[in-house]
Amino acid sequence: MAASETPWWRSGVVYQIYPRSFADSNGDGVGDLAGVTARLDHLVDLGVDAVWLSPFYRSPMADFGYDVSDHTDVDPTFGTLADADALVEGAHRRGLRAIFDWVPNHTSDRHAWFLASRSTRDDPKRSWYVWRDPRPGGRPPNNWISAFSLDGERPSWTLDERTGQFYLHSFLPEQPDLNWDDPAVPEAMHDVLRFWLDRGVDGFRIDVAHAIGKDPALGDNEPGRRHDQDWPSVHPRLQAIRHVLEEYEGDRMAVGEVYLLDQAELAPYARATDELHLVHNFVFLNLPWSAPRFRATVDEFEELAGPGAWPAWCLGNHDHPRIASRYGRGPARVAAMMLLTLRGTPFVFQGDELGLTDVEVPPERIVDVDGRDPVRSPIPWEPPSSAGPGAGFSTGEPWLPMTPEAERLAASAQAGDCESMLSLYRALLALRRATPALREGSYKSLEAGEDVYAFERGGDLAVALNFAPEPRRVGATGRGSLLLSTRPATPCGTEIDLATLTLEPDEGVIVAFA
Ligand code: TEU
């Protein structure tokens, strides 16, 4: 494929926005779509290419929007359909693509489809969800366990007294699973895609994409074989979704949340050229801070997925502790360099470009069912000393506590500081944009010294990352000049021999071969 034909979702960088926590335009303490639109220039200045928005559809918010009660309307908390249109238009005007979240596995229990489905056993929509009789003794139909088990494991089944049957919910009881084995369900959900595609949306992040294929016989999960997800039927369903995207012009895309913690199980999703365009890799996201572990995981994925597949790397999202909390502040700079220089499409979670950490949430302010509030703390835009305690996120009381470091970590405070995390992200993204080898070049890991992960991109340049809090020898073959270091003091253009180079603690470098 010629460089000019590379689709945007391969050459670009995607930035994830969690709308509740990004920017509040009306002072109610909760972020909204107009707030996002007003802050789009932050993304342009940062240098990303696309924005993915977590759900803002009508929802009772049992799972903060991942429980959708109307797929084709905006929840009043977030604004109106006109605000969604204005957001897409504002993004496009700035050359940014807009990706929306699509939640096909389940709906809210208040969705009209579920209200009809649960009304009587012979409602035409009964089969749109998964209903089964109790087993003897009133037990649930099988041994499937729902997610969110903070306070103990719970069956994926809830008995609905009115009709005497259990319904399936892989997540909360307020999130009943749709029955994808009934052809009416894909038909209706495809129409949801078309609704947004017609409005100009460039693609979708597909929530728990691997879960829309389940054992229709509802067999028990066994050790090493789950029956409630990743069933072979998922693949033709993903193909059908792709066909819907292909009804439209302009490289519309789908990135799947395929939460499988074994790369051999993930590989078929990544390899397929007629299903998802991209898949998130949660093996990578869940790694401990270890050079050999990252090297082995990336090498294994490149091998398993094959040269035709295009990886999608992310180190954070709205479900996982933040990078700077998991790995530490020094490593977070090295992690940023790794994320933005590997072969693949990087996904950056809002606030990671500011080096935010998880924020402590006092017990009386906990609102999430799965302990995810700390990562969802709002973005500090301006120092509280000038903008008040809402730090430019809101003029009201933010729905979750603002980081106590807002004064120092606010976007405006970091923008003028060349040593800040924000400046490092901007420099990395600018370099990536200007360097074809970083966007499209091949990947090969290099033999290197202890605690160093080093790789080559396109034969043109090398990246060497020190995972240790002490100096380490790179000990790899190659010479050239320094393009960028995570340590701002090191001057660019310095001549470097990777064999003898010693990296500072938590230092990463990008070196252009001579
Ligand atoms: O997440 C699904 C999912 O796989 C995670 O909840 C996973 O189980 C967890 O991160 C393991 O630590 C998606 C959304 O990202 C999440 O916010 C929703 O709550 C969930 O689906 C249900 O829609």
Coordinates of C-alpha atoms and ligand atoms in Angstrom, one line a residue:
M1 CA 0.0 0.0 0.0
A2 CA 1.4 3.4 -1.0
A3 CA 2.0 5.8 1.9
S4 CA -0.7 8.2 0.6
E5 CA -3.2 5.3 0.8
T6 CA -2.5 4.4 4.4
P7 CA -5.9 4.8 6.1
W8 CA -6.0 7.4 9.0
W9 CA -6.6 4.7 11.6
R10 CA -3.3 3.1 10.8
S11 CA -1.1 6.2 10.7
G12 CA -2.9 8.3 13.3
V13 CA -3.1 8.5 17.1
V14 CA -6.4 8.2 18.9
Y15 CA -7.2 10.1 22.1
Q16 CA -9.9 8.7 24.4
I17 CA -12.3 11.1 26.1
Y18 CA -14.4 10.1 29.1
P19 CA -17.1 12.8 28.7
R20 CA -18.2 12.9 32.3
S21 CA -14.7 13.9 33.3
F22 CA -13.3 16.0 30.4
A23 CA -14.9 19.5 30.5
D24 CA -18.2 20.8 32.0
S25 CA -19.8 23.7 30.1
N26 CA -22.8 24.3 32.3
G27 CA -21.5 24.2 35.8
D28 CA -23.4 21.1 37.0
G29 CA -20.1 19.3 37.9
V30 CA -20.4 16.7 35.2
G31 CA -18.6 17.0 31.9
D32 CA -20.6 17.3 28.7
L33 CA -20.4 17.4 24.9
A34 CA -20.3 21.2 24.6
G35 CA -17.4 21.1 27.1
V36 CA -15.6 18.6 24.8
T37 CA -16.2 20.8 21.7
A38 CA -14.9 23.9 23.6
R39 CA -11.6 22.0 24.4
L40 CA -10.9 20.4 21.0
D41 CA -8.0 22.7 20.4
H42 CA -6.2 20.9 23.2
L43 CA -6.2 17.8 21.0
V44 CA -5.0 19.8 18.0
D45 CA -2.1 21.3 20.0
L46 CA -1.3 17.9 21.4
G47 CA -1.1 16.5 17.9
V48 CA -3.5 13.6 17.9
D49 CA -5.6 12.6 14.9
A50 CA -8.8 11.2 16.3
V51 CA -11.0 11.3 19.3
W52 CA -12.9 8.3 20.8
L53 CA -15.7 9.3 23.1
S54 CA -17.0 7.0 25.8
P55 CA -20.8 6.7 25.7
F56 CA -23.0 9.8 26.1
Y57 CA -26.3 8.2 25.0
R58 CA -29.4 8.2 27.2
S59 CA -28.7 6.1 30.2
P60 CA -29.8 5.6 33.8
M61 CA -26.0 5.6 34.6
A62 CA -25.9 2.4 36.6
D63 CA -22.6 1.9 34.7
F64 CA -22.1 5.6 33.8
G65 CA -23.3 5.3 30.2
Y66 CA -22.4 1.7 29.4
D67 CA -26.0 1.0 30.2
V68 CA -27.8 2.5 27.2
S69 CA -31.5 3.1 27.3
D70 CA -31.7 4.9 23.9
H71 CA -28.9 4.4 21.4
T72 CA -29.9 7.3 19.2
D73 CA -30.3 10.1 21.6
V74 CA -28.0 12.0 23.9
D75 CA -28.4 11.9 27.7
P76 CA -29.5 15.3 29.0
T77 CA -26.5 15.2 31.4
F78 CA -24.3 15.4 28.3
G79 CA -26.4 17.7 26.1
T80 CA -28.4 17.2 23.0
L81 CA -28.2 15.5 19.6
A82 CA -27.3 19.0 18.2
D83 CA -24.4 19.1 20.6
A84 CA -23.2 15.7 19.3
D85 CA -23.5 17.0 15.7
A86 CA -21.6 20.2 16.7
L87 CA -18.8 18.1 18.2
V88 CA -18.4 16.0 15.1
E89 CA -18.4 19.1 13.0
G90 CA -15.9 20.9 15.3
A91 CA -13.6 17.9 15.1
H92 CA -13.8 17.6 11.4
R93 CA -13.2 21.3 10.9
R94 CA -9.9 20.8 12.8
G95 CA -8.9 17.7 10.8
L96 CA -9.8 15.3 13.7
R97 CA -11.8 12.1 13.2
A98 CA -14.5 11.2 15.7
I99 CA -15.1 7.7 17.0
F100 CA -18.1 6.9 19.2
D101 CA -18.5 4.0 21.6
W102 CA -21.0 1.3 20.6
V103 CA -22.2 -1.1 23.2
P104 CA -23.7 -4.2 21.4
N105 CA -23.5 -6.8 24.1
H106 CA -26.2 -5.3 26.4
T107 CA -28.5 -2.5 27.0
S108 CA -30.0 -0.8 30.0
D109 CA -32.8 -2.6 31.8
R110 CA -34.8 0.6 31.1
H111 CA -34.3 0.3 27.3
A112 CA -37.7 0.0 25.6
W113 CA -36.5 -3.3 24.0
F114 CA -36.0 -4.8 27.5
L115 CA -39.2 -3.4 29.0
A116 CA -41.1 -5.1 26.2
S117 CA -39.0 -8.3 26.5
R118 CA -39.6 -8.7 30.2
S119 CA -43.3 -7.8 30.0
T120 CA -44.6 -11.3 29.1
R121 CA -43.1 -14.6 27.9
D122 CA -44.8 -14.2 24.5
D123 CA -43.8 -10.6 23.7
P124 CA -42.3 -10.4 20.2
K125 CA -39.1 -9.0 21.8
R126 CA -38.8 -11.8 24.4
S127 CA -36.1 -13.4 22.3
W128 CA -34.1 -10.2 21.9
Y129 CA -32.6 -11.0 25.4
V130 CA -31.6 -14.3 26.9
W131 CA -34.3 -15.8 29.1
R132 CA -34.2 -19.3 30.7
D133 CA -36.1 -21.3 33.2
P134 CA -34.5 -21.9 36.6
R135 CA -32.7 -25.2 37.2
P136 CA -34.1 -27.5 39.8
G137 CA -34.2 -25.9 43.2
G138 CA -34.5 -22.4 41.6
R139 CA -30.9 -22.3 40.7
P140 CA -29.6 -20.1 37.8
P141 CA -29.5 -21.7 34.3
N142 CA -25.7 -22.2 34.3
N143 CA -22.4 -21.3 36.1
W144 CA -21.7 -18.0 34.3
I145 CA -20.4 -15.3 36.6
S146 CA -21.0 -11.5 36.0
A147 CA -18.2 -8.9 35.9
F148 CA -17.7 -6.4 38.7
S149 CA -17.1 -8.8 41.6
L150 CA -15.6 -6.3 44.0
D151 CA -17.9 -7.6 46.8
G152 CA -17.9 -11.2 45.8
E153 CA -18.9 -13.3 42.7
R154 CA -22.4 -13.1 41.4
P155 CA -24.2 -15.2 38.8
S156 CA -24.8 -13.6 35.4
W157 CA -28.5 -14.3 35.9
T158 CA -31.3 -12.5 37.7
L159 CA -34.7 -14.0 38.3
D160 CA -37.5 -11.9 37.0
E161 CA -40.4 -12.8 39.3
R162 CA -43.1 -11.6 37.0
T163 CA -42.5 -14.2 34.3
G164 CA -40.6 -16.7 36.5
Q165 CA -37.5 -16.8 34.3
F166 CA -33.9 -15.7 34.7
Y167 CA -32.3 -13.2 32.3
L168 CA -28.7 -13.1 31.4
H169 CA -26.4 -10.1 32.3
S170 CA -22.7 -10.4 31.8
F171 CA -22.3 -7.1 33.8
L172 CA -24.8 -5.5 36.2
P173 CA -28.4 -6.7 36.5
E174 CA -29.2 -3.3 35.1
Q175 CA -27.3 -4.4 31.9
P176 CA -29.2 -7.3 30.4
D177 CA -27.4 -9.1 27.5
L178 CA -28.9 -8.8 24.0
N179 CA -29.5 -12.2 22.3
W180 CA -27.3 -12.0 19.1
D181 CA -28.6 -15.4 18.0
D182 CA -31.9 -13.7 17.2
P183 CA -31.3 -12.1 13.7
A184 CA -33.6 -9.2 14.7
V185 CA -30.9 -8.0 17.2
P186 CA -28.0 -7.5 14.8
E187 CA -30.5 -5.9 12.4
A188 CA -31.5 -3.4 15.0
M189 CA -28.0 -2.8 16.3
H190 CA -26.7 -2.3 12.7
D191 CA -29.3 0.4 12.3
V192 CA -27.8 2.2 15.4
L193 CA -24.4 2.2 13.6
R194 CA -26.1 3.6 10.5
F195 CA -27.8 6.3 12.5
W196 CA -24.4 7.7 13.6
L197 CA -22.6 7.0 10.4
D198 CA -25.2 9.1 8.6
R199 CA -24.3 11.9 11.0
G200 CA -20.7 11.7 9.9
V201 CA -19.1 9.6 12.6
D202 CA -15.7 8.1 11.5
G203 CA -15.9 4.9 13.4
F204 CA -16.7 3.0 16.6
R205 CA -15.0 1.6 19.6
I206 CA -16.9 -1.7 20.2
D207 CA -17.5 -2.5 23.9
V208 CA -16.7 -6.1 24.8
A209 CA -16.7 -7.0 21.1
H210 CA -15.8 -10.7 21.8
A211 CA -18.9 -11.1 23.9
I212 CA -21.5 -11.0 21.1
G213 CA -20.8 -14.6 20.3
K214 CA -21.8 -17.0 23.1
D215 CA -22.6 -20.7 23.3
P216 CA -26.3 -20.9 22.2
A217 CA -26.7 -24.0 24.3
L218 CA -25.6 -21.9 27.3
G219 CA -23.1 -24.6 28.4
D220 CA -21.2 -24.2 31.7
N221 CA -17.9 -22.4 31.6
E222 CA -15.1 -24.9 32.0
P223 CA -11.5 -24.3 33.1
G224 CA -9.7 -23.2 29.9
R225 CA -12.9 -22.8 27.9
R226 CA -15.5 -20.1 28.4
H227 CA -18.9 -20.4 26.9
D228 CA -20.1 -16.9 27.6
Q229 CA -17.7 -15.1 25.1
D230 CA -15.3 -15.6 22.2
W231 CA -17.6 -18.3 20.7
P232 CA -17.0 -18.9 16.9
S233 CA -20.2 -17.1 16.0
V234 CA -18.5 -13.8 17.0
H235 CA -16.5 -13.8 13.8
P236 CA -19.3 -13.7 11.2
R237 CA -21.0 -11.1 13.4
L238 CA -17.9 -8.9 13.3
Q239 CA -17.8 -9.3 9.5
A240 CA -21.4 -8.2 9.2
I241 CA -20.5 -5.1 11.3
R242 CA -17.6 -4.3 9.0
H243 CA -20.0 -4.6 6.0
V244 CA -22.2 -2.0 7.5
L245 CA -19.1 0.3 7.9
E246 CA -18.2 -0.4 4.3
E247 CA -21.6 0.8 3.1
Y248 CA -20.1 4.3 3.7
E249 CA -17.3 6.3 2.1
G250 CA -14.2 7.5 3.9
D251 CA -12.4 4.8 5.8
R252 CA -15.0 4.3 8.6
M253 CA -13.4 2.0 11.2
A254 CA -14.1 -0.3 14.2
V255 CA -11.7 -0.9 17.1
G256 CA -12.7 -3.7 19.4
E257 CA -12.4 -4.0 23.1
V258 CA -11.4 -7.7 23.0
Y259 CA -10.7 -8.4 26.6
L260 CA -8.9 -11.7 26.2
L261 CA -5.8 -12.1 28.4
D262 CA -4.0 -14.6 26.1
Q263 CA -2.5 -13.3 22.9
A264 CA -3.1 -16.6 21.2
E265 CA -6.8 -16.1 21.7
L266 CA -6.6 -12.4 20.7
A267 CA -4.6 -13.1 17.5
P268 CA -7.6 -14.4 15.4
Y269 CA -9.3 -11.1 15.9
A270 CA -6.2 -9.1 15.0
R271 CA -5.4 -11.3 12.0
A272 CA -8.8 -11.2 10.3
T273 CA -8.8 -8.6 7.5
D274 CA -12.6 -8.6 7.1
E275 CA -13.6 -8.1 10.8
L276 CA -12.4 -5.4 13.2
H277 CA -9.9 -2.9 11.8
L278 CA -8.1 -2.8 15.2
V279 CA -8.2 -4.6 18.5
H280 CA -7.1 -3.4 21.9
N281 CA -4.5 -5.6 23.5
F282 CA -5.1 -6.0 27.3
V283 CA -2.2 -8.4 27.8
F284 CA 0.0 -5.4 27.0
L285 CA -2.0 -3.0 29.2
N286 CA -1.8 -5.3 32.2
L287 CA 2.0 -6.0 32.1
P288 CA 4.2 -5.1 35.0
W289 CA 6.9 -2.5 34.4
S290 CA 9.6 -4.9 33.0
A291 CA 11.7 -4.5 29.8
P292 CA 11.8 -8.3 29.0
R293 CA 8.1 -8.7 29.6
F294 CA 7.2 -5.8 27.2
R295 CA 9.7 -7.0 24.6
A296 CA 8.4 -10.6 24.8
T297 CA 4.8 -9.5 24.6
V298 CA 5.2 -7.2 21.7
D299 CA 7.4 -9.7 19.8
E300 CA 4.9 -12.5 20.5
F301 CA 2.0 -10.4 19.3
E302 CA 3.8 -9.3 16.1
E303 CA 4.5 -13.0 15.4
L304 CA 1.0 -14.3 16.2
A305 CA -0.9 -11.5 14.4
G306 CA 1.4 -11.5 11.4
P307 CA 2.6 -8.7 9.1
G308 CA -0.9 -8.0 7.7
A309 CA -2.3 -7.1 11.1
W310 CA -2.0 -3.7 12.6
P311 CA -1.6 -3.5 16.4
A312 CA -3.5 -1.0 18.6
W313 CA -1.5 -0.2 21.7
C314 CA -2.9 1.3 24.8
L315 CA -1.7 1.6 28.4
G316 CA -4.7 3.0 30.0
N317 CA -8.5 3.7 29.7
H318 CA -11.4 4.5 32.0
D319 CA -11.4 1.1 33.6
H320 CA -7.7 0.7 34.7
P321 CA -5.4 2.4 37.1
R322 CA -3.4 5.2 35.5
I323 CA 0.0 4.7 34.1
A324 CA 1.7 7.1 36.5
S325 CA 0.1 5.2 39.4
R326 CA 0.9 1.7 38.2
Y327 CA 4.4 2.3 37.1
G328 CA 5.5 5.6 38.7
R329 CA 6.1 9.1 37.4
G330 CA 9.6 8.4 35.9
P331 CA 8.5 5.3 34.1
A332 CA 5.4 7.1 32.9
R333 CA 7.6 9.2 30.6
V334 CA 9.3 6.1 29.2
A335 CA 5.9 4.4 28.8
A336 CA 4.8 7.4 26.7
M337 CA 7.8 7.1 24.4
M338 CA 7.1 3.3 24.1
L339 CA 3.4 3.8 23.4
L340 CA 4.0 6.4 20.7
T341 CA 6.9 4.7 18.9
L342 CA 5.8 1.0 18.6
R343 CA 4.4 -0.2 15.3
G344 CA 0.7 0.3 15.5
T345 CA -2.0 2.8 16.4
P346 CA -1.5 4.2 19.8
F347 CA -4.5 5.1 22.0
V348 CA -3.9 7.8 24.7
F349 CA -6.4 8.1 27.6
Q350 CA -7.3 11.6 28.6
G351 CA -5.0 13.0 31.3
D352 CA -2.2 10.6 30.7
E353 CA -0.6 13.4 28.6
L354 CA -0.6 15.4 31.8
G355 CA 0.9 12.6 33.9
L356 CA -2.2 12.4 36.1
T357 CA -2.2 9.8 38.8
D358 CA -5.3 8.0 40.3
V359 CA -7.0 10.3 42.7
E360 CA -8.1 9.2 46.2
V361 CA -11.8 9.1 46.5
P362 CA -13.2 9.2 50.0
P363 CA -15.7 6.4 50.8
E364 CA -18.7 8.8 50.9
R365 CA -17.9 9.9 47.3
I366 CA -17.5 6.5 45.7
V367 CA -20.0 6.1 42.9
D368 CA -18.6 3.3 40.6
V369 CA -19.6 -0.3 41.2
D370 CA -16.1 -1.6 40.3
G371 CA -13.6 0.7 42.0
R372 CA -12.9 2.8 38.9
D373 CA -13.5 6.3 40.2
P374 CA -9.9 7.1 40.9
V375 CA -9.0 7.0 37.2
R376 CA -12.1 9.0 36.2
S377 CA -11.2 12.1 38.2
P378 CA -11.7 15.2 36.1
I379 CA -9.1 17.0 34.0
P380 CA -7.4 20.0 35.5
W381 CA -7.3 22.6 32.8
E382 CA -6.1 25.7 34.8
P383 CA -4.5 26.1 38.2
P384 CA -7.1 26.4 41.0
S385 CA -5.3 29.6 42.1
S386 CA -6.6 31.3 39.0
A387 CA -9.6 29.2 38.1
G388 CA -11.0 28.1 41.4
P389 CA -11.3 24.6 42.9
G390 CA -12.9 23.2 39.7
A391 CA -9.5 23.9 37.9
G392 CA -11.3 25.0 34.7
F393 CA -13.1 21.6 34.5
S394 CA -16.2 23.0 36.1
T395 CA -17.4 26.1 37.9
G396 CA -19.4 23.8 40.2
E397 CA -18.5 20.9 42.4
P398 CA -16.9 18.2 40.2
W399 CA -18.7 14.9 40.3
L400 CA -15.5 13.2 41.5
P401 CA -12.7 14.9 43.4
M402 CA -10.2 17.0 41.4
T403 CA -6.6 15.9 41.7
P404 CA -4.8 17.6 44.6
E405 CA -2.0 18.3 42.2
A406 CA -4.1 20.5 39.9
E407 CA -2.0 23.6 40.5
R408 CA 1.1 21.9 39.0
L409 CA -0.4 19.5 36.6
A410 CA -3.1 21.7 35.0
A411 CA -2.8 21.7 31.2
S412 CA -2.2 25.5 31.0
A413 CA 0.6 25.2 33.7
Q414 CA 2.3 22.5 31.7
A415 CA 2.0 24.0 28.3
G416 CA 4.7 26.6 28.8
D417 CA 7.1 24.2 30.6
C418 CA 9.4 22.4 28.2
E419 CA 10.2 19.8 30.9
S420 CA 6.5 18.9 31.5
M421 CA 4.8 15.6 30.6
L422 CA 2.5 17.6 28.2
S423 CA 5.6 18.9 26.4
L424 CA 7.0 15.4 26.1
Y425 CA 3.8 14.1 24.6
R426 CA 3.7 17.0 22.2
A427 CA 7.3 16.4 21.1
L428 CA 6.7 12.7 20.7
L429 CA 3.5 13.3 18.6
A430 CA 5.2 15.9 16.5
L431 CA 8.1 13.6 15.8
R432 CA 5.8 10.8 15.0
R433 CA 3.9 13.0 12.5
A434 CA 7.1 14.1 10.8
T435 CA 8.7 10.6 10.7
P436 CA 7.3 8.0 8.3
A437 CA 9.3 5.2 9.9
L438 CA 7.6 5.9 13.2
R439 CA 4.1 5.8 11.7
E440 CA 4.5 3.0 9.2
G441 CA 7.9 1.3 9.5
S442 CA 8.5 -2.3 10.3
Y443 CA 9.3 -3.4 13.9
K444 CA 12.2 -5.5 15.1
S445 CA 13.3 -5.8 18.7
L446 CA 17.1 -5.6 19.4
E447 CA 19.3 -7.5 21.8
A448 CA 20.1 -5.0 24.6
G449 CA 21.4 -4.8 28.1
E450 CA 19.6 -5.6 31.3
D451 CA 16.4 -3.5 31.9
V452 CA 16.6 -2.0 28.4
Y453 CA 13.9 -2.6 25.8
A454 CA 15.2 -1.5 22.4
F455 CA 13.7 -1.8 18.9
E456 CA 14.2 -0.7 15.4
R457 CA 11.6 1.0 13.2
G458 CA 11.8 0.6 9.5
G459 CA 15.5 0.2 9.6
D460 CA 15.7 4.0 9.9
L461 CA 15.8 4.6 13.6
A462 CA 16.0 2.9 17.0
V463 CA 14.2 3.4 20.3
A464 CA 16.0 2.4 23.5
L465 CA 14.0 2.5 26.8
N466 CA 15.5 2.2 30.3
F467 CA 13.0 0.5 32.6
A468 CA 15.3 0.8 35.6
P469 CA 15.5 3.7 38.2
E470 CA 19.3 3.5 37.7
P471 CA 21.6 4.1 34.8
R472 CA 21.8 1.3 32.3
R473 CA 23.9 0.4 29.3
V474 CA 21.9 0.1 26.0
G475 CA 24.4 -2.4 24.6
A476 CA 22.7 -2.7 21.3
T477 CA 24.2 -2.4 17.8
G478 CA 23.8 0.9 15.8
R479 CA 24.9 4.5 15.7
G480 CA 23.2 7.7 14.8
S481 CA 22.0 11.0 16.1
L482 CA 19.6 11.7 18.9
L483 CA 16.1 12.7 17.8
L484 CA 14.5 12.9 21.3
S485 CA 15.1 11.9 24.9
T486 CA 12.6 11.7 27.7
R487 CA 15.1 13.7 29.7
P488 CA 14.7 17.3 28.4
A489 CA 18.3 18.3 29.2
T490 CA 19.9 16.0 26.6
P491 CA 20.4 18.0 23.4
C492 CA 19.0 16.7 20.2
G493 CA 21.5 15.9 17.4
T494 CA 24.0 14.4 19.8
E495 CA 26.0 11.6 18.1
I496 CA 25.2 8.3 19.7
D497 CA 26.6 4.8 19.6
L498 CA 24.0 2.4 21.0
A499 CA 26.7 -0.1 22.0
T500 CA 28.3 2.2 24.5
L501 CA 25.4 4.6 25.4
T502 CA 24.4 4.6 29.0
L503 CA 20.8 5.8 29.6
E504 CA 20.0 7.8 32.7
P505 CA 17.4 6.4 35.2
D506 CA 14.0 6.2 33.5
E507 CA 15.4 7.5 30.2
G508 CA 14.2 6.6 26.8
V509 CA 15.8 7.8 23.5
I510 CA 14.9 7.8 19.8
V511 CA 18.0 7.7 17.6
A512 CA 18.0 8.2 13.8
F513 CA 20.5 5.9 12.1
A514 CA 23.4 7.7 10.4
Ligands
TEU1 O1 -15.4 -3.1 29.9 C1 -15.5 -4.5 29.9 C2 -14.4 -5.2 30.4 O2 -13.9 -6.1 29.8 C3 -13.8 -4.6 31.7 O3 -14.8 -4.2 32.6 C4 -13.0 -5.6 32.3 O4 -13.8 -6.7 32.8 C5 -12.2 -5.0 33.5 O5 -11.6 -3.9 33.0 C6 -11.2 -5.9 34.0 O6 -10.5 -5.3 35.0 C7 -16.3 -2.4 29.1 C8 -16.2 -0.9 29.5 O7 -14.9 -0.4 29.1 C9 -16.5 -0.7 30.9 O8 -16.4 0.6 31.3 C10 -18.0 -1.2 31.1 O9 -18.3 -1.1 32.4 C11 -18.2 -2.6 30.6 O10 -17.6 -2.8 29.3 C12 -19.6 -2.9 30.5 O11 -20.2 -2.2 29.4

